[in-house]
XYZ file of C-alpha atoms in Angstrom:
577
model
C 6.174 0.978 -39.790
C 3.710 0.597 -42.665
C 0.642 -1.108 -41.736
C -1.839 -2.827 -43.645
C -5.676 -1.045 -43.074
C -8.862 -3.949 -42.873
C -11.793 -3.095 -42.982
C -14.884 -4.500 -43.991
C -17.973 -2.309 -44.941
C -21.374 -3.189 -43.961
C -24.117 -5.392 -45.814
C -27.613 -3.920 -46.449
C -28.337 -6.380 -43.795
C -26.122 -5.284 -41.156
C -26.816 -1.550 -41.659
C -30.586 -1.923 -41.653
C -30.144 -4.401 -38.457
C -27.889 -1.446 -37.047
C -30.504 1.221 -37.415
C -33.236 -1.446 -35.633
C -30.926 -1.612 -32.864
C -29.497 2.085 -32.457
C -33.165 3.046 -31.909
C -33.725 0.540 -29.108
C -30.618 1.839 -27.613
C -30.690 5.275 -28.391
C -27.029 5.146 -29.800
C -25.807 6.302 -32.938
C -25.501 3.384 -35.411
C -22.245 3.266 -35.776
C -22.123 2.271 -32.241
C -24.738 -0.368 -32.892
C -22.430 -1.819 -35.767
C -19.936 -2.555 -33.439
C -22.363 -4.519 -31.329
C -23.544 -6.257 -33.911
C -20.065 -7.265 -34.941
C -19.149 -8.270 -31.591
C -22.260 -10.965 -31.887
C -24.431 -8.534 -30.091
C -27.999 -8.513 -32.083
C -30.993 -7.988 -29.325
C -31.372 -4.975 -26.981
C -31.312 -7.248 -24.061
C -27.909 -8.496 -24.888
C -26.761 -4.953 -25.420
C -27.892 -4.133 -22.081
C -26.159 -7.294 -20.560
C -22.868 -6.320 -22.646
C -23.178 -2.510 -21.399
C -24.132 -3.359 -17.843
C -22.522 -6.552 -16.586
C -23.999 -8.186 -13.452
C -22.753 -10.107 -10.940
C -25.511 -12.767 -10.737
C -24.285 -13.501 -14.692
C -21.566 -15.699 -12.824
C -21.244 -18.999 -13.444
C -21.837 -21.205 -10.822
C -18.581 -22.328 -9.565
C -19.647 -26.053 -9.263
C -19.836 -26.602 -12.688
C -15.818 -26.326 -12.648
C -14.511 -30.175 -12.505
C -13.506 -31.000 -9.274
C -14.865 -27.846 -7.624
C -16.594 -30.381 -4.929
C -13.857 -31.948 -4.172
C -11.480 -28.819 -3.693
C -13.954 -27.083 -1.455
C -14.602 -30.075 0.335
C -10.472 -30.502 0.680
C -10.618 -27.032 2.008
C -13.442 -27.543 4.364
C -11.944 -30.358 5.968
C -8.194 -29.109 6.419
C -9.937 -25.675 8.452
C -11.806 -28.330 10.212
C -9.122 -30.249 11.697
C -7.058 -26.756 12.052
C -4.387 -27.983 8.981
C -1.862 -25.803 8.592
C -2.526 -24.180 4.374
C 0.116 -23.155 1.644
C -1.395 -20.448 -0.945
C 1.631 -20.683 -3.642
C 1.769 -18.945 -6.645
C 3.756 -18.420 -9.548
C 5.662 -15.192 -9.362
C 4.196 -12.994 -12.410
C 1.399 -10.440 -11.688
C -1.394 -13.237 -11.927
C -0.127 -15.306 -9.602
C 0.975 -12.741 -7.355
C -2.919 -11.557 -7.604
C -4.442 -14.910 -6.944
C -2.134 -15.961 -4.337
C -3.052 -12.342 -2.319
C -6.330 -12.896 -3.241
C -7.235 -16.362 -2.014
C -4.939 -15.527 1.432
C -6.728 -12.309 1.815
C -10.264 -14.125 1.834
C -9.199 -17.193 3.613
C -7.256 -14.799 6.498
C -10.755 -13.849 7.321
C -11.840 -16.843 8.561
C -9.000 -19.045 9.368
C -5.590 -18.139 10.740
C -2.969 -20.872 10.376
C -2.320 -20.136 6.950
C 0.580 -18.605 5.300
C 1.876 -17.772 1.803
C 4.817 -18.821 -0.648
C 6.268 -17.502 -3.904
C 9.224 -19.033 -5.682
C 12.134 -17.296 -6.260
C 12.704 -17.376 -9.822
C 16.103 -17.566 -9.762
C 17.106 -20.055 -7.542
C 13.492 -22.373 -7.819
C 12.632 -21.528 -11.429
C 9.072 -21.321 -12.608
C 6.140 -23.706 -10.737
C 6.167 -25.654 -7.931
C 9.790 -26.501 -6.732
C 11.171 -28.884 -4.428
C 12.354 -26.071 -2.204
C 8.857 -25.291 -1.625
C 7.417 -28.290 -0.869
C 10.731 -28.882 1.742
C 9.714 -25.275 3.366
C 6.034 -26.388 3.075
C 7.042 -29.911 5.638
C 9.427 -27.535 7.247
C 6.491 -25.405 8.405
C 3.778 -28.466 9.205
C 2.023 -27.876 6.213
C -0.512 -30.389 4.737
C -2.024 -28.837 2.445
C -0.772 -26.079 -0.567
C -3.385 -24.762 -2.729
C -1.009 -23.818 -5.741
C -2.291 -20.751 -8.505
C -1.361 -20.226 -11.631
C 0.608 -23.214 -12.153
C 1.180 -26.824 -11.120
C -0.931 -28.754 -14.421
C 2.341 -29.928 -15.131
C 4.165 -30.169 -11.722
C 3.647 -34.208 -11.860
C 7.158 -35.427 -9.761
C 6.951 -32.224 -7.658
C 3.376 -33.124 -6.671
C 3.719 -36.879 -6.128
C 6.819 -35.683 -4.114
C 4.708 -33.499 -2.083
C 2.039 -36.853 -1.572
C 4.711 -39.129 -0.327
C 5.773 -36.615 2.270
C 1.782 -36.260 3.293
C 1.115 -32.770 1.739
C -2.172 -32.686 -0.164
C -2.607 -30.182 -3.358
C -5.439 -27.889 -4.577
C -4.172 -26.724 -7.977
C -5.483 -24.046 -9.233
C -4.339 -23.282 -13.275
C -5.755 -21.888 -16.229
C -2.496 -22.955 -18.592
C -3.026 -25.814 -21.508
C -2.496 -29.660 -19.292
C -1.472 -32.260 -20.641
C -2.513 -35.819 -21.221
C -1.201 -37.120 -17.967
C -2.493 -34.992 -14.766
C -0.619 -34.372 -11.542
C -1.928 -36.607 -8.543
C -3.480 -33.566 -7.009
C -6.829 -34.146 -4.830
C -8.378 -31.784 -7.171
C -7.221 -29.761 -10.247
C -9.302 -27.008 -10.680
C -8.360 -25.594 -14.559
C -11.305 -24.632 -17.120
C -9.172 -26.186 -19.646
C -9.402 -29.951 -19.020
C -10.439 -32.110 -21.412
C -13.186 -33.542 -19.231
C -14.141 -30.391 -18.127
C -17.771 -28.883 -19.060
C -17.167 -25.156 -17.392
C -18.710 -22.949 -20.272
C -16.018 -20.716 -19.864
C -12.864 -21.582 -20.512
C -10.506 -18.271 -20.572
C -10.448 -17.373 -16.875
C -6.976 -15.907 -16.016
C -5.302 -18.104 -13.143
C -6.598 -15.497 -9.996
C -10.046 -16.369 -11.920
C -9.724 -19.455 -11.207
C -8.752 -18.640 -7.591
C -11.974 -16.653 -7.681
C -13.934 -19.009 -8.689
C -12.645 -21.372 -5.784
C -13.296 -19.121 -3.615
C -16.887 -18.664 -4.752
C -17.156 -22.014 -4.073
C -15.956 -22.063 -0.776
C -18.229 -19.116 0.442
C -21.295 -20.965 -1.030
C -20.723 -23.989 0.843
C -20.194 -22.139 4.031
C -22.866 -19.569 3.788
C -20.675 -16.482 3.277
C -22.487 -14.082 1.712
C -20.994 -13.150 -1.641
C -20.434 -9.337 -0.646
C -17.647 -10.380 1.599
C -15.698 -11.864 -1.704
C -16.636 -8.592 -3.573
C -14.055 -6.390 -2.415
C -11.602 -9.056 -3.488
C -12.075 -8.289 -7.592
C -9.938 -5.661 -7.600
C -7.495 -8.025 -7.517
C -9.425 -10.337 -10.728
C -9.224 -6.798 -12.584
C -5.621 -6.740 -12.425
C -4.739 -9.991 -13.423
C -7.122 -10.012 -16.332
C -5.334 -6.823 -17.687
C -2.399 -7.561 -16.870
C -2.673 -11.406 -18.267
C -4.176 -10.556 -21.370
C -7.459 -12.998 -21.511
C -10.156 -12.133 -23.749
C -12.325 -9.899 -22.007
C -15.203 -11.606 -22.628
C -18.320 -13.448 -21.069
C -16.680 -14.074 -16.806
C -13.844 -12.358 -17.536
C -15.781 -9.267 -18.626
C -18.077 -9.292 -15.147
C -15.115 -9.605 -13.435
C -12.983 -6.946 -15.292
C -15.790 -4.246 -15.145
C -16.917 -4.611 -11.060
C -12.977 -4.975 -10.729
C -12.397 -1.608 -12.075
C -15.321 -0.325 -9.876
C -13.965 -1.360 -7.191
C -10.064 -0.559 -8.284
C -11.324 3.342 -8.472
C -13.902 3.493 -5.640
C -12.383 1.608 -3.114
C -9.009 -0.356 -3.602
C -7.230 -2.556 -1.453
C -4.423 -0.681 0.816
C -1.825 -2.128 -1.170
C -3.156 -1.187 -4.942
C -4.163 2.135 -3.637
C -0.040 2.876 -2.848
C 0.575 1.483 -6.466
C -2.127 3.917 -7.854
C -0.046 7.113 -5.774
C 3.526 5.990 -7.184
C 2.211 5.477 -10.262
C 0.778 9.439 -10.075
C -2.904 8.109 -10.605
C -4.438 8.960 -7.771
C -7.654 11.067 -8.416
C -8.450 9.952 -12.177
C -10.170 7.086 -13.306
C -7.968 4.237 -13.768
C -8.438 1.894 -16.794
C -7.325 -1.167 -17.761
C -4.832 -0.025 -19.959
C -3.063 2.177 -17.074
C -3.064 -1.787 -15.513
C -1.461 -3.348 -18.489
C 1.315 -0.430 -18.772
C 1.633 0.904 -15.011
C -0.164 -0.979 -12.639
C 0.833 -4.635 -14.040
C 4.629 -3.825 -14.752
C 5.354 -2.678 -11.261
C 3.722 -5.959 -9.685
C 5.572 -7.845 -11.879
C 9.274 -6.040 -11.547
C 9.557 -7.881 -7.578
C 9.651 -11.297 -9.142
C 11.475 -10.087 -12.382
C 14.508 -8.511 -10.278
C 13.919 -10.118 -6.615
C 11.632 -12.073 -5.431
C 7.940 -11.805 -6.268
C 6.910 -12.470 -2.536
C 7.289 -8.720 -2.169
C 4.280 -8.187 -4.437
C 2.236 -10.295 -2.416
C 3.538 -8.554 0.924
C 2.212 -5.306 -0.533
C -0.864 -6.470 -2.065
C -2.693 -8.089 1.469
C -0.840 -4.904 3.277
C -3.120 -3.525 5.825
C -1.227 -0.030 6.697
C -1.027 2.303 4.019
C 2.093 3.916 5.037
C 4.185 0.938 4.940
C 2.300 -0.183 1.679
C 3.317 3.449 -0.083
C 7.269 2.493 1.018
C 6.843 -0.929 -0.294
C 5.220 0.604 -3.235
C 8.260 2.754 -3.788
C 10.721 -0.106 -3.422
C 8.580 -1.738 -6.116
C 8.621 1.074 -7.887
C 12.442 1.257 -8.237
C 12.907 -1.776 -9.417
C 10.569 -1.303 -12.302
C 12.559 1.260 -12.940
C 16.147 -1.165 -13.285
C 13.907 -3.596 -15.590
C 13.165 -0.534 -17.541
C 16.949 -0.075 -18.337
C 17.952 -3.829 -18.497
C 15.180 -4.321 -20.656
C 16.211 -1.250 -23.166
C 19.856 -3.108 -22.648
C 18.960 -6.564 -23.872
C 16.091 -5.236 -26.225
C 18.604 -3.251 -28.190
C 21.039 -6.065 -28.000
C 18.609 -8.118 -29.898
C 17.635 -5.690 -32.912
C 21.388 -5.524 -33.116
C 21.439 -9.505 -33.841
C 18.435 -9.523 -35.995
C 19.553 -6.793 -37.967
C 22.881 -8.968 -38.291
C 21.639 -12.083 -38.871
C 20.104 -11.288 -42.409
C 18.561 -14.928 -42.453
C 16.848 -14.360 -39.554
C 15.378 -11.173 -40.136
C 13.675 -12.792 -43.127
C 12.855 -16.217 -41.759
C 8.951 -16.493 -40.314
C 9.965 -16.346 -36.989
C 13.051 -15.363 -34.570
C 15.058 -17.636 -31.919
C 17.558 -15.792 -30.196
C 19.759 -16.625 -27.259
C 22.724 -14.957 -25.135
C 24.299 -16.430 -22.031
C 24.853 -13.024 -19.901
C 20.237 -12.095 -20.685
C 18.363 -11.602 -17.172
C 16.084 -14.512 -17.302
C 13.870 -12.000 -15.288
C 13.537 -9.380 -18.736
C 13.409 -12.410 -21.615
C 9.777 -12.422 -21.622
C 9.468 -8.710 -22.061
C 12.170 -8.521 -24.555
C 10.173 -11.308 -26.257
C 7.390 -9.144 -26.726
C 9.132 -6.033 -28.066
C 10.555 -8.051 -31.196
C 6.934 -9.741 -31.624
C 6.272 -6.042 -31.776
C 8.951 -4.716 -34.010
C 9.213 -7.885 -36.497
C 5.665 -9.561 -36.271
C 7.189 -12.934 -35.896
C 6.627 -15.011 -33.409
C 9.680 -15.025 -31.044
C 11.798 -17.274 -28.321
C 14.378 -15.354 -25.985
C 16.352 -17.642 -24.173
C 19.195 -16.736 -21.479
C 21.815 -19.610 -19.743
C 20.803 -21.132 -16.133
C 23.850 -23.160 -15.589
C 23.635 -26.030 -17.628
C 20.220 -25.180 -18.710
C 18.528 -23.000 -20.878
C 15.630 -21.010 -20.111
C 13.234 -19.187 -22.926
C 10.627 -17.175 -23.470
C 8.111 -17.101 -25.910
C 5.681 -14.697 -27.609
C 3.110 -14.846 -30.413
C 1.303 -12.828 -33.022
C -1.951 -12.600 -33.995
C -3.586 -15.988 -34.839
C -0.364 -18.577 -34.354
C -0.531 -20.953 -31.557
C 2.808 -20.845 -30.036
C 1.883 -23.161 -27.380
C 1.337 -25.705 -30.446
C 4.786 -24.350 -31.806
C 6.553 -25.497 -28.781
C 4.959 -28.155 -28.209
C 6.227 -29.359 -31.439
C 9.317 -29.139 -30.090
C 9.188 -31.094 -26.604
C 11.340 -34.299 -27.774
C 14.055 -31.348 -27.019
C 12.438 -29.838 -23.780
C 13.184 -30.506 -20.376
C 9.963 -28.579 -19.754
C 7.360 -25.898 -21.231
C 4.044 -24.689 -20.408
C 1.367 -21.687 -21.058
C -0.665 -20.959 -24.073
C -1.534 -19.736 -27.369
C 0.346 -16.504 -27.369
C 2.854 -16.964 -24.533
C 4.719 -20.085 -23.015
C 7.857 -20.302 -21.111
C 10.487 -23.428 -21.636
C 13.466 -24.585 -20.481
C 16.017 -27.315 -21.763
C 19.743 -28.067 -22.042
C 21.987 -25.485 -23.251
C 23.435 -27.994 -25.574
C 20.572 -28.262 -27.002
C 19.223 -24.689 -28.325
C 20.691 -24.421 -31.624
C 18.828 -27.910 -32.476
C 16.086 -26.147 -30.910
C 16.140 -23.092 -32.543
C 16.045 -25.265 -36.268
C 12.825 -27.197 -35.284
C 10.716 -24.273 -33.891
C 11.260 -22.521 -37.132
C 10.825 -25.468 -39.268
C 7.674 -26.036 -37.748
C 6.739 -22.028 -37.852
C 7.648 -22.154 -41.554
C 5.210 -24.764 -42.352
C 2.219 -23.376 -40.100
C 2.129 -19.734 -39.899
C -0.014 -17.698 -42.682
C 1.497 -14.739 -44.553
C -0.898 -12.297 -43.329
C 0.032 -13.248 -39.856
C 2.747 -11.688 -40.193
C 2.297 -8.298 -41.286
C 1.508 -5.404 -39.382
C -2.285 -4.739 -39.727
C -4.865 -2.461 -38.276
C -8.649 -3.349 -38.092
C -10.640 -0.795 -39.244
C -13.775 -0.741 -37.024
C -15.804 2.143 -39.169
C -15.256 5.004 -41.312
C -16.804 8.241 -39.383
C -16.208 11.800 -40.799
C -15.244 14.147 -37.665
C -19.180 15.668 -37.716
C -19.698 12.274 -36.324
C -17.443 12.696 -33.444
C -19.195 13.917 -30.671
C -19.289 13.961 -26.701
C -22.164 11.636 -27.288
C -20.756 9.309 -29.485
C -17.399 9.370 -27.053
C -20.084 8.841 -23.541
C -21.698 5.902 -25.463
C -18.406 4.281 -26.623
C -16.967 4.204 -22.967
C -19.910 1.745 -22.166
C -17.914 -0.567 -24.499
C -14.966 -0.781 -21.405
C -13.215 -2.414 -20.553
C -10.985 -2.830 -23.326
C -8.754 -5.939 -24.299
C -8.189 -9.043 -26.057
C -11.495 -9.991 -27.382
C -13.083 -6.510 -26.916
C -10.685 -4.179 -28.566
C -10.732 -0.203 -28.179
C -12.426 0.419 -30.935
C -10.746 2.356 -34.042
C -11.986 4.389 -36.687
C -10.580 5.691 -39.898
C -11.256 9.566 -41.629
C -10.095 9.797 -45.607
C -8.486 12.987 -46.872
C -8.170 15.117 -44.143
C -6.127 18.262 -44.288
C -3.584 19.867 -41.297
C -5.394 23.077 -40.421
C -1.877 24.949 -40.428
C -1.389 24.494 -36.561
C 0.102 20.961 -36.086
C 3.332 20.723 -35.112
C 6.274 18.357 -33.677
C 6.192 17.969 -29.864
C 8.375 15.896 -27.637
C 11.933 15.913 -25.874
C 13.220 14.010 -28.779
C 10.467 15.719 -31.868
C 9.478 12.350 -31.985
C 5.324 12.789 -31.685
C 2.938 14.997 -33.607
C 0.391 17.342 -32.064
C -2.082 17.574 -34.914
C -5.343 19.763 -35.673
C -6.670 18.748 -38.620
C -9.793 19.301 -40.718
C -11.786 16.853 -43.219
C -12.604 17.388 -46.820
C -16.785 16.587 -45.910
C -17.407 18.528 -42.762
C -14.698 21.416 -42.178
C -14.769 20.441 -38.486
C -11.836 21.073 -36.859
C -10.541 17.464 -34.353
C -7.405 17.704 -31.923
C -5.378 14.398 -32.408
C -1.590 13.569 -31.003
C -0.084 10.511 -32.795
C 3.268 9.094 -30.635
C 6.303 8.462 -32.512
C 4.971 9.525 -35.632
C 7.421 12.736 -36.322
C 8.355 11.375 -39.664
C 4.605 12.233 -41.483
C 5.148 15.915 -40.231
C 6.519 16.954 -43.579
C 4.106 15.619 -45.607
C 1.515 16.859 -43.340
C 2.998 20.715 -43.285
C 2.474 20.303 -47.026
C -1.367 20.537 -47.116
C -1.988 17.741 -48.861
C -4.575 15.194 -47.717
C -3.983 11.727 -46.175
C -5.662 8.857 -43.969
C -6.015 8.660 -40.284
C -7.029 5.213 -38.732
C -7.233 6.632 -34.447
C -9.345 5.595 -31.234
C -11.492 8.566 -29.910
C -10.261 9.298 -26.216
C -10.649 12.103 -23.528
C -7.892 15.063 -23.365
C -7.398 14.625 -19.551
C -5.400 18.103 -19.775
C -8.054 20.256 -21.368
C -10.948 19.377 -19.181
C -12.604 16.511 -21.207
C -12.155 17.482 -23.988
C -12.022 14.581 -26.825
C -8.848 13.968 -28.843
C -8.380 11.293 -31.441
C -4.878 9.346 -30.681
C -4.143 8.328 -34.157
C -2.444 5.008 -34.443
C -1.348 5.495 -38.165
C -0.828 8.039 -40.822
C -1.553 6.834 -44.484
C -0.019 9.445 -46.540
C 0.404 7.349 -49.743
C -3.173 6.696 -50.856
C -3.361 6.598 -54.194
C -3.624 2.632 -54.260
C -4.873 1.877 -51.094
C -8.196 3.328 -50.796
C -11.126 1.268 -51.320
């Protein structure tokens, strides 16, 4: 893959700013750069941004509605109401649904938990929930990570006398469910200065509220964000303002003390003893959570996650783990079945975005397979499998298009969608998908920007490898935790040379183990670039090229720092600025 390098050098301004600031914070100005770039100017805010507190929360009562959930809450333990906590069956709502039972369990017993099945109840709240719900004497379901749009289900639920708490962070609509209180930071009529919390944020937040108004101190909530860590890796919000204090005490927590059930997903996943991050979430952590509800039922998460015995928690774990495994191979399956159609369907390999659909695809794997060809092609892309008479799709975005807004487009065709800018789920009629598949692309056609669809790497700064030290590597971990918003940041070296030692590694020669030298310093950096194998002539060749990499820890050679180089410009003659 050729990518495209940005990267903007500094004004007079910035730089001289920069040096102000590295002073203050005794980092090397590179380091305050990327501050300043992230809106960072004043030493205070550095410290803020570096050391997140936990009195930085927002106040939970500034969420619309919060009042009226807690007191909803407060009056159903009152009168000893039997309580739902539902969820949707993905790794956020699995994590808010264990989450808000966990904390609730503590103080209130007749309360119980439910997660659809996604193949027989489909995504949100179903009517085979609400039946079990009435089955069971319950009166009152506090639903997360869904249920904005669940208008009949809830109004349903009303005329049988079950009261809702929803609790979502997707885009509403205009019309709102008839829910005693809808607790979602992205109402229009809602103030909340934050409005990116992940759904088991907003569960968070709900519970916040509840512990205020009953005088429970906040250190009994704490060990819960573990949990919020999870979810906001594995969801992808921008780690930024709430979502940041919650990521980084989350990820304290995760590594000093997780819950029983994380702690058996941190052995299977061979972490155990090494500090977990939240990219080890988004690739190991998350995808195990999720595999339940992508190839059983997602209830199983939650079973392990509020586990209290750590030997039944490691089996479950393994179970879990096994079944990640089977996505693993279905996903491969389906993901190769769809370069195969791309790379058949010449039109659609060109057009600005893809639509592709197959009746025999595991509704459970279009999502991920969704992401892969975002990832190959940089087009935004819908994978949709055959329910029955239905349809149901997945959709993914790139950088900068709004495929909520994309589908949304669409919805004279939908029987229903929901999520947000970069992913949404839909379903409709099967007869319907090729007339589908026209006005999602029309409408892609006539919104999406060129450079929104190329591959392109952001070019933080320009360091020579003297630069590079254990210093600079200590001060850039305070930057963690990564993500959306706060990217890892990546650097770029010109002409540097192989030192005569780098060679192809891998079961299939596919990576590069690299020691290289640059033309300015002669030191000598250790870098590995993945999948790379096809720069290794050119490299054995001693001529120079670019590196664009992120500066990371060798965990095999005891610290040491490594750059993982992300691309390999060998063709610079016209490139270079």
């Amino acid at each position: 893959m050729h990518f495209k390098w940005k990267y903007t050098p500094t004004s007079e301004a910035e730089e001289s700013a920069a040096q102000t600031l590295a002073k203050k914070m005794n980092v090397a100005p590179v380091l305050a750069r990327l501050l300043l770039r992230r809106g960072i100017t004043t030493e205070s805010a550095a410290k803020r941004f570096f050391r997140p507190q936990l009195t930085d929360l927002i106040n939970p009562f500034l969420m619309k509605d919060m009042d009226l959930a807690v007191d909803r809450l407060n009056d159903a333990i009152g009168r000893k109401e039997r309580i739902l906590v539902y969820g949707d069956y993905d790794v956020d709502g699995c994590t808010a649904v264990a989450l808000v039972y966990k904390f609730l369990q503590q103080f209130y017993s007749n309360i119980d938990y439910y997660i659809p099945d996604r193949y027989d109840e489909g995504y949100g709240v179903s009517k085979k929930g609400i039946d079990y719900a009435k089955a069971n004497g319950v009166s009152l379901i506090i639903i997360l990570d869904c249920g904005i749009k669940a208008i009949d289900e809830i109004a349903y639920a009303k005329s049988l006398g079950i009261d809702f708490i929803v609790c979502d962070h997707h885009v509403p609509d205009e019309t709102l469910p008839c829910a005693v209180a809808i607790l979602n930071p992205k109402r229009k009529d809602d103030t909340y200065p934050f409005k990116h919390l992940c759904g088991c944020g907003v569960g968070f937040k709900f519970m916040q509220g509840f512990a205020r108004s009953n005088g429970i101190p906040f250190a009994q909530l704490q060990p819960m964000l573990d949990l919020c860590a999870v979810s906001v890796a594995a969801d992808l919000v921008p780690i930024e303002s709430e979502n940041r204090i919650l990521a980084y005490h989350g990820l304290r927590q995760l590594n000093q003390e997780p819950s029983t059930g994380l702690k058996a997903i941190i052995e299977v996943c061979g972490m155990t003893g090494r500090q977990v991050t939240m990219s080890d979430i988004t690739f190991k952590i998350g995808p195990r959570i999720n595999a339940s509800g992508r190839m059983e039922n997602g209830k199983e998460s939650v079973d392990l996650l509020v586990e209290k015995d750590y030997a039944h928690a490691l089996k479950v774990s393994e179970q879990i783990n096994e079944y990640n495994e089977q996505r693993k191979d279905i996903d491969k399956q389906m993901t190769d079945e769809a370069n195969q159609i791309v790379e058949r369907l010449e039109n659609q390999k060109h057009q600005s975005s893809i639509v592709l659909y197959d009746e025999g695809w595991k509704k459970g794997v279009i999502g991920i397979v969704a992401s892969r060809l975002t990832e190959i092609y940089f087009r935004p892309t819908v994978v949709i499998t055959r329910d029955g008479d239905l349809a149901t799709g997945s959709a993914r975005s790139v950088a900068g298009f709004d495929i909520y807004a994309a589908i949304k487009s669409c919805r004279d065709l939908l029987l229903n969608f929901g999520g947000h800018t970069y992913a949404c789920g839909l379903t409709l009629k099967w007869e319907n998908v090729k007339q589908f598949q026209s006005k999602f692309q029309e409408y892609v056609d006539k919104h999406i920007m060129p450079e929104q669809t190329e591959p392109i790497l952001h070019i933080d700064a320009l360091l020579e490898f003297r630069e590079i030290t254990k210093k600079l590597h200590s001060d850039l971990r305070k930057f963690a935790p990564f993500g959306p918003g706060n990217t890892k940041p990546l650097f770029a070296t010109e002409e540097v040379y192989d030192f005569g030692t780098s060679k192809v590694v891998g079961r299939q020669q596919e990576h590069i183990k690299l020691e290289l030298v640059d033309s300015k310093s002669n030191n000598i950096m250790n870098g590995i670039a993945f999948g790379q194998s096809a720069a290794a002539r050119y490299i054995k060749s001693r001529r120079s090229f670019d590196i664009a990499y992120t500066i990371e820890e060798n965990i095999y050679r005891h610290g040491a720092i490594q750059l993982q180089i992300e691309d390999i410009r060998t063709d610079v003659t016209d490139e270079r600025g």
